[in-house]
Amino acid sequence: METKKLFFMECHLAGRQYYDANEVWDSLKIGTVLALERDPDNKYDHEAILLKFVDPDTQNEYKLGYIPSVHNSQLAALMDMGWGDIFECRISQINPQEHYERQIRITLQVKKRA
């Protein structure tokens, strides 16, 4: 059987309490695809990678938070080299009872090129 995706990393969503997650909380489910966007002008982390939810009905984009800085160096370098489109990011865990920084866990996978 041919592998279509390869595990890259898993981590919690950082900064969730500062962005739009509460606005779309009911739309966020395990398996929801999130968009990755480099944020090199971020004043706190020049390797920052923003995670966004795109509402499938309205196409509105909502900032959810960031890949934690302790996990973003390799991913930022790959994205800066033009390889950002090979990654798929999905929500792998949601726990509203946890601290904000641990409520949403995401998994990144590398997609097989066609």
Coordinates of N, CA, C and O in Angstrom, one line a residue:
M1 N 0.8 -1.2 0.0 CA 0.0 0.0 0.0 C 0.9 1.2 0.0 O 1.8 1.4 0.8
E2 N 0.6 2.2 -0.8 CA 1.3 3.4 -1.0 C 1.0 4.4 0.1 O -0.1 4.7 0.4
T3 N 2.0 5.0 0.7 CA 1.9 6.0 1.8 C 1.6 7.3 1.1 O 2.3 7.8 0.2
K4 N 0.5 8.0 1.5 CA 0.1 9.3 1.0 C 0.6 10.5 1.8 O 0.8 11.6 1.3
K5 N 0.9 10.2 3.1 CA 1.4 11.2 4.0 C 2.4 10.6 5.0 O 2.3 9.5 5.3
L6 N 3.3 11.5 5.4 CA 4.3 11.1 6.4 C 4.3 12.0 7.6 O 4.3 13.2 7.4
F7 N 4.3 11.4 8.7 CA 4.3 12.2 10.0 C 5.5 13.1 10.0 O 6.6 12.7 9.7
F8 N 5.3 14.4 10.4 CA 6.4 15.4 10.5 C 6.6 15.8 12.0 O 7.7 15.7 12.5
M9 N 5.5 16.3 12.6 CA 5.6 16.7 14.0 C 4.2 16.9 14.6 O 3.2 17.0 13.9
E10 N 4.2 16.9 15.9 CA 2.9 17.2 16.6 C 3.3 18.1 17.8 O 4.4 18.0 18.4
C11 N 2.4 19.1 18.0 CA 2.6 20.0 19.1 C 1.3 20.7 19.5 O 0.3 20.5 18.8
H12 N 1.4 21.5 20.5 CA 0.2 22.3 20.9 C 0.2 23.6 20.2 O 1.3 24.1 19.8
L13 N -0.9 24.2 20.1 CA -1.1 25.5 19.5 C -0.7 26.6 20.5 O -1.3 26.6 21.6
A14 N 0.2 27.4 20.2 CA 0.7 28.5 21.1 C 0.0 29.8 20.9 O -0.4 30.1 19.7
G15 N -0.3 30.5 21.9 CA -0.9 31.8 21.8 C -2.4 31.8 21.5 O -3.0 32.8 21.2
R16 N -3.1 30.7 21.7 CA -4.5 30.6 21.4 C -5.3 31.6 22.0 O -6.3 32.1 21.4
Q17 N -5.0 32.0 23.2 CA -5.9 33.0 24.0 C -5.8 34.4 23.4 O -6.7 35.2 23.7
Y18 N -4.9 34.7 22.5 CA -4.7 36.0 22.0 C -5.4 36.2 20.7 O -5.4 37.4 20.2
Y19 N -5.9 35.2 20.1 CA -6.4 35.3 18.7 C -7.9 34.9 18.6 O -8.6 35.1 19.6
D20 N -8.3 34.4 17.5 CA -9.7 34.2 17.2 C -10.4 32.8 17.5 O -11.5 32.6 17.0
A21 N -9.7 32.0 18.2 CA -10.2 30.6 18.4 C -11.6 30.6 19.1 O -12.5 29.8 18.7
N22 N -11.9 31.6 20.0 CA -13.2 31.6 20.6 C -14.3 31.9 19.6 O -15.4 31.4 19.8
E23 N -14.0 32.7 18.6 CA -15.0 33.0 17.6 C -15.5 31.8 16.8 O -16.6 31.8 16.3
V24 N -14.6 30.8 16.6 CA -14.9 29.7 15.8 C -14.8 28.4 16.5 O -14.7 27.3 15.9
W25 N -14.8 28.4 17.8 CA -14.6 27.2 18.7 C -15.5 26.1 18.3 O -15.0 24.9 18.2
D26 N -16.7 26.3 18.0 CA -17.7 25.3 17.7 C -17.4 24.6 16.3 O -17.9 23.6 16.0
S27 N -16.7 25.3 15.5 CA -16.3 24.8 14.2 C -15.0 24.0 14.2 O -14.7 23.3 13.2
L28 N -14.3 24.1 15.3 CA -13.0 23.3 15.4 C -13.3 21.9 15.9 O -13.8 21.7 16.9
K29 N -12.8 21.0 15.1 CA -13.0 19.5 15.4 C -11.7 18.8 15.2 O -10.8 19.3 14.5
I30 N -11.6 17.6 15.8 CA -10.5 16.8 15.4 C -10.5 16.5 14.0 O -11.6 16.1 13.4
G31 N -9.4 16.7 13.3 CA -9.3 16.5 11.8 C -9.5 17.7 11.0 O -9.2 17.7 9.8
T32 N -9.9 18.8 11.6 CA -10.0 20.1 10.9 C -8.7 20.5 10.4 O -7.7 20.5 11.1
V33 N -8.7 20.9 9.1 CA -7.4 21.3 8.4 C -7.2 22.8 8.8 O -8.1 23.6 8.7
L34 N -6.0 23.1 9.1 CA -5.5 24.5 9.4 C -4.5 24.9 8.4 O -3.7 24.1 7.9
A35 N -4.5 26.2 8.0 CA -3.6 26.8 7.1 C -2.3 27.2 7.8 O -2.4 27.8 8.9
L36 N -1.2 27.0 7.2 CA 0.1 27.5 7.8 C 0.5 28.7 7.0 O 0.4 28.8 5.8
E37 N 1.0 29.7 7.7 CA 1.5 30.9 7.1 C 2.7 31.5 7.8 O 2.7 31.7 9.0
R38 N 3.8 31.7 7.1 CA 5.0 32.2 7.7 C 4.7 33.6 8.1 O 4.0 34.4 7.4
D39 N 5.3 34.0 9.2 CA 5.2 35.4 9.7 C 6.6 35.9 10.1 O 6.9 36.1 11.3
P40 N 7.4 36.1 9.1 CA 8.8 36.5 9.4 C 9.0 37.9 10.0 O 10.0 38.2 10.6
D41 N 7.9 38.7 10.0 CA 8.0 40.0 10.6 C 7.5 40.0 12.0 O 7.4 41.1 12.6
N42 N 7.2 38.9 12.6 CA 6.7 38.8 13.9 C 7.8 39.3 14.9 O 8.9 38.9 14.8
K43 N 7.4 40.3 15.7 CA 8.4 40.9 16.6 C 8.9 40.0 17.7 O 10.0 40.3 18.3
Y44 N 8.2 38.9 18.0 CA 8.6 38.1 19.0 C 9.5 36.9 18.5 O 10.2 36.3 19.3
D45 N 9.3 36.5 17.3 CA 9.9 35.3 16.7 C 10.0 35.4 15.2 O 9.0 35.3 14.5
H46 N 11.2 35.6 14.7 CA 11.4 35.8 13.2 C 11.2 34.5 12.5 O 11.1 34.5 11.3
E47 N 11.0 33.3 13.2 CA 10.7 32.1 12.5 C 9.2 31.7 12.8 O 8.9 30.5 12.6
A48 N 8.4 32.6 13.1 CA 7.0 32.4 13.5 C 6.2 31.8 12.3 O 6.4 32.2 11.2
I49 N 5.4 30.8 12.7 CA 4.4 30.2 11.7 C 3.0 30.3 12.3 O 2.7 29.7 13.3
L50 N 2.2 31.1 11.7 CA 0.8 31.3 12.1 C -0.1 30.1 11.6 O 0.1 29.6 10.5
L51 N -1.0 29.8 12.5 CA -2.0 28.7 12.1 C -3.4 29.4 12.0 O -3.8 30.2 12.9
K52 N -4.0 29.2 10.9 CA -5.3 29.8 10.6 C -6.4 28.8 10.3 O -6.1 27.8 9.6
F53 N -7.6 29.1 10.7 CA -8.8 28.3 10.3 C -9.5 29.1 9.2 O -9.8 30.3 9.3
V54 N -9.8 28.4 8.1 CA -10.5 29.0 7.0 C -11.9 28.4 7.0 O -12.1 27.2 6.8
D55 N -12.9 29.3 7.3 CA -14.3 28.8 7.3 C -14.7 28.3 5.9 O -14.7 29.1 5.0
P56 N -15.1 27.0 5.8 CA -15.5 26.5 4.5 C -16.7 27.2 3.9 O -16.8 27.1 2.6
D57 N -17.6 27.7 4.7 CA -18.8 28.3 4.1 C -18.5 29.8 3.6 O -19.0 30.2 2.6
T58 N -17.8 30.6 4.4 CA -17.6 32.0 4.1 C -16.2 32.3 3.5 O -16.0 33.4 3.0
Q59 N -15.3 31.4 3.7 CA -13.9 31.6 3.3 C -13.2 32.6 4.2 O -12.1 33.1 3.8
N60 N -13.8 33.0 5.3 CA -13.2 34.0 6.2 C -12.1 33.2 6.9 O -12.2 32.1 7.2
E61 N -11.0 34.0 7.1 CA -9.8 33.4 7.8 C -9.8 33.9 9.3 O -10.0 35.0 9.5
Y62 N -9.4 33.0 10.2 CA -9.4 33.3 11.6 C -8.0 32.8 12.1 O -7.6 31.7 12.0
K63 N -7.3 33.7 12.7 CA -6.0 33.4 13.3 C -6.3 32.6 14.6 O -7.1 33.0 15.4
L64 N -5.6 31.5 14.7 CA -5.8 30.6 15.9 C -4.6 30.7 16.9 O -4.7 30.6 18.1
G65 N -3.4 30.9 16.4 CA -2.2 30.9 17.2 C -1.0 30.5 16.3 O -1.0 30.7 15.1
Y66 N 0.0 30.0 17.0 CA 1.3 29.8 16.3 C 1.8 28.4 16.7 O 1.5 27.8 17.7
I67 N 2.7 27.9 15.8 CA 3.6 26.7 16.1 C 4.5 27.2 17.2 O 5.1 28.3 17.1
P68 N 4.6 26.5 18.3 CA 5.5 27.0 19.4 C 6.9 27.2 18.9 O 7.4 26.5 18.0
S69 N 7.6 28.3 19.4 CA 8.9 28.6 18.9 C 10.0 27.5 19.0 O 10.9 27.4 18.2
V70 N 9.8 26.7 20.0 CA 10.7 25.6 20.2 C 10.6 24.5 19.1 O 11.5 23.6 19.0
H71 N 9.5 24.6 18.3 CA 9.3 23.6 17.3 C 9.3 24.1 15.8 O 9.1 23.4 14.9
N72 N 9.6 25.4 15.7 CA 9.3 26.0 14.3 C 10.5 26.2 13.4 O 10.4 26.5 12.3
S73 N 11.7 26.0 13.9 CA 12.9 26.3 13.1 C 13.0 25.6 11.8 O 13.2 26.1 10.7
Q74 N 12.9 24.3 11.9 CA 13.0 23.4 10.6 C 11.9 23.7 9.7 O 12.1 23.9 8.5
L75 N 10.7 23.8 10.2 CA 9.5 24.1 9.4 C 9.6 25.4 8.7 O 9.3 25.6 7.6
A76 N 10.0 26.5 9.5 CA 10.2 27.8 8.9 C 11.2 27.8 7.8 O 11.0 28.4 6.7
A77 N 12.3 27.1 8.0 CA 13.4 27.0 7.0 C 12.8 26.4 5.7 O 13.0 26.9 4.6
L78 N 12.1 25.3 5.8 CA 11.5 24.6 4.7 C 10.5 25.5 4.0 O 10.4 25.6 2.7
M79 N 9.7 26.2 4.8 CA 8.7 27.1 4.2 C 9.4 28.2 3.4 O 9.0 28.6 2.3
D80 N 10.4 28.8 4.0 CA 11.2 29.9 3.4 C 11.9 29.4 2.1 O 12.1 30.2 1.2
M81 N 12.1 28.1 1.9 CA 12.7 27.6 0.7 C 11.7 27.2 -0.3 O 12.0 26.6 -1.3
G82 N 10.4 27.5 0.0 CA 9.3 27.2 -1.0 C 8.6 25.9 -0.8 O 7.9 25.5 -1.7
W83 N 8.8 25.2 0.3 CA 8.3 23.9 0.5 C 7.0 23.9 1.4 O 6.6 22.8 1.8
G84 N 6.4 25.0 1.7 CA 5.3 25.1 2.5 C 4.1 24.3 2.1 O 3.3 23.8 2.9
D85 N 3.9 24.1 0.8 CA 2.8 23.5 0.2 C 2.8 21.9 0.4 O 1.8 21.3 0.1
I86 N 3.9 21.4 0.9 CA 3.9 19.9 1.1 C 3.4 19.5 2.4 O 3.2 18.3 2.7
F87 N 3.1 20.5 3.3 CA 2.6 20.2 4.6 C 1.1 20.3 4.7 O 0.5 21.1 4.1
E88 N 0.6 19.4 5.5 CA -0.8 19.4 5.9 C -0.9 19.5 7.4 O -0.3 18.7 8.1
C89 N -1.7 20.4 7.9 CA -1.8 20.6 9.3 C -3.3 20.3 9.7 O -4.2 20.9 9.1
R90 N -3.5 19.5 10.7 CA -4.8 19.1 11.2 C -4.9 19.2 12.7 O -3.9 18.9 13.4
I91 N -6.0 19.5 13.2 CA -6.2 19.4 14.7 C -6.3 17.9 15.1 O -7.0 17.2 14.5
S92 N -5.5 17.6 16.0 CA -5.4 16.2 16.5 C -6.0 16.0 17.9 O -6.3 14.8 18.3
Q93 N -6.2 17.1 18.6 CA -6.8 17.0 19.9 C -7.4 18.3 20.3 O -6.8 19.3 20.1
I94 N -8.5 18.3 21.0 CA -9.2 19.5 21.5 C -9.6 19.1 23.0 O -10.3 18.1 23.2
N95 N -9.2 20.0 23.9 CA -9.6 19.7 25.3 C -9.9 21.1 25.9 O -9.0 21.7 26.4
P96 N -11.2 21.5 26.0 CA -11.5 22.8 26.5 C -11.2 23.0 28.0 O -11.1 24.1 28.5
Q97 N -11.0 21.9 28.7 CA -10.7 21.9 30.2 C -9.3 22.2 30.5 O -8.9 22.6 31.6
E98 N -8.4 22.1 29.5 CA -7.0 22.3 29.7 C -6.7 23.9 29.7 O -7.5 24.7 29.3
H99 N -5.5 24.2 30.1 CA -5.0 25.6 30.0 C -5.0 26.0 28.6 O -4.9 25.2 27.7
Y100 N -5.2 27.3 28.3 CA -5.3 27.8 26.9 C -4.2 27.2 26.0 O -4.4 26.9 24.9
E101 N -3.0 27.2 26.5 CA -1.8 26.8 25.7 C -1.8 25.3 25.4 O -1.0 24.8 24.6
R102 N -2.8 24.5 26.0 CA -2.8 23.1 25.8 C -4.1 22.6 25.3 O -4.4 21.4 25.2
Q103 N -5.0 23.5 25.0 CA -6.4 23.1 24.5 C -6.4 22.5 23.1 O -7.2 21.7 22.9
I104 N -5.6 23.0 22.3 CA -5.6 22.5 20.9 C -4.2 21.9 20.5 O -3.2 22.6 20.7
R105 N -4.2 20.7 20.1 CA -3.0 20.0 19.6 C -3.1 19.8 18.1 O -4.2 19.5 17.6
I106 N -2.0 20.0 17.4 CA -2.0 19.8 16.0 C -1.0 18.8 15.5 O 0.0 18.5 16.2
T107 N -1.2 18.2 14.4 CA -0.3 17.3 13.7 C 0.0 17.8 12.4 O -0.9 18.2 11.6
L108 N 1.3 17.8 12.0 CA 1.8 18.2 10.7 C 2.2 16.9 10.0 O 3.0 16.1 10.6
Q109 N 1.8 16.8 8.7 CA 2.3 15.7 7.9 C 2.8 16.2 6.6 O 2.4 17.3 6.1
V110 N 3.7 15.5 6.0 CA 4.2 15.8 4.7 C 3.4 15.0 3.7 O 3.2 13.8 3.8
K111 N 2.8 15.7 2.7 CA 2.0 15.1 1.7 C 2.9 14.6 0.5 O 3.8 15.3 0.2
K112 N 2.5 13.5 0.0 CA 3.2 12.9 -1.2 C 2.9 13.8 -2.4 O 1.8 14.1 -2.7
R113 N 4.0 14.1 -3.1 CA 3.8 14.9 -4.4 C 3.2 14.0 -5.4 O 3.4 12.8 -5.5
A114 N 2.3 14.5 -6.2 CA 1.6 13.8 -7.2 C 2.5 13.4 -8.4 O 3.5 13.9 -8.6

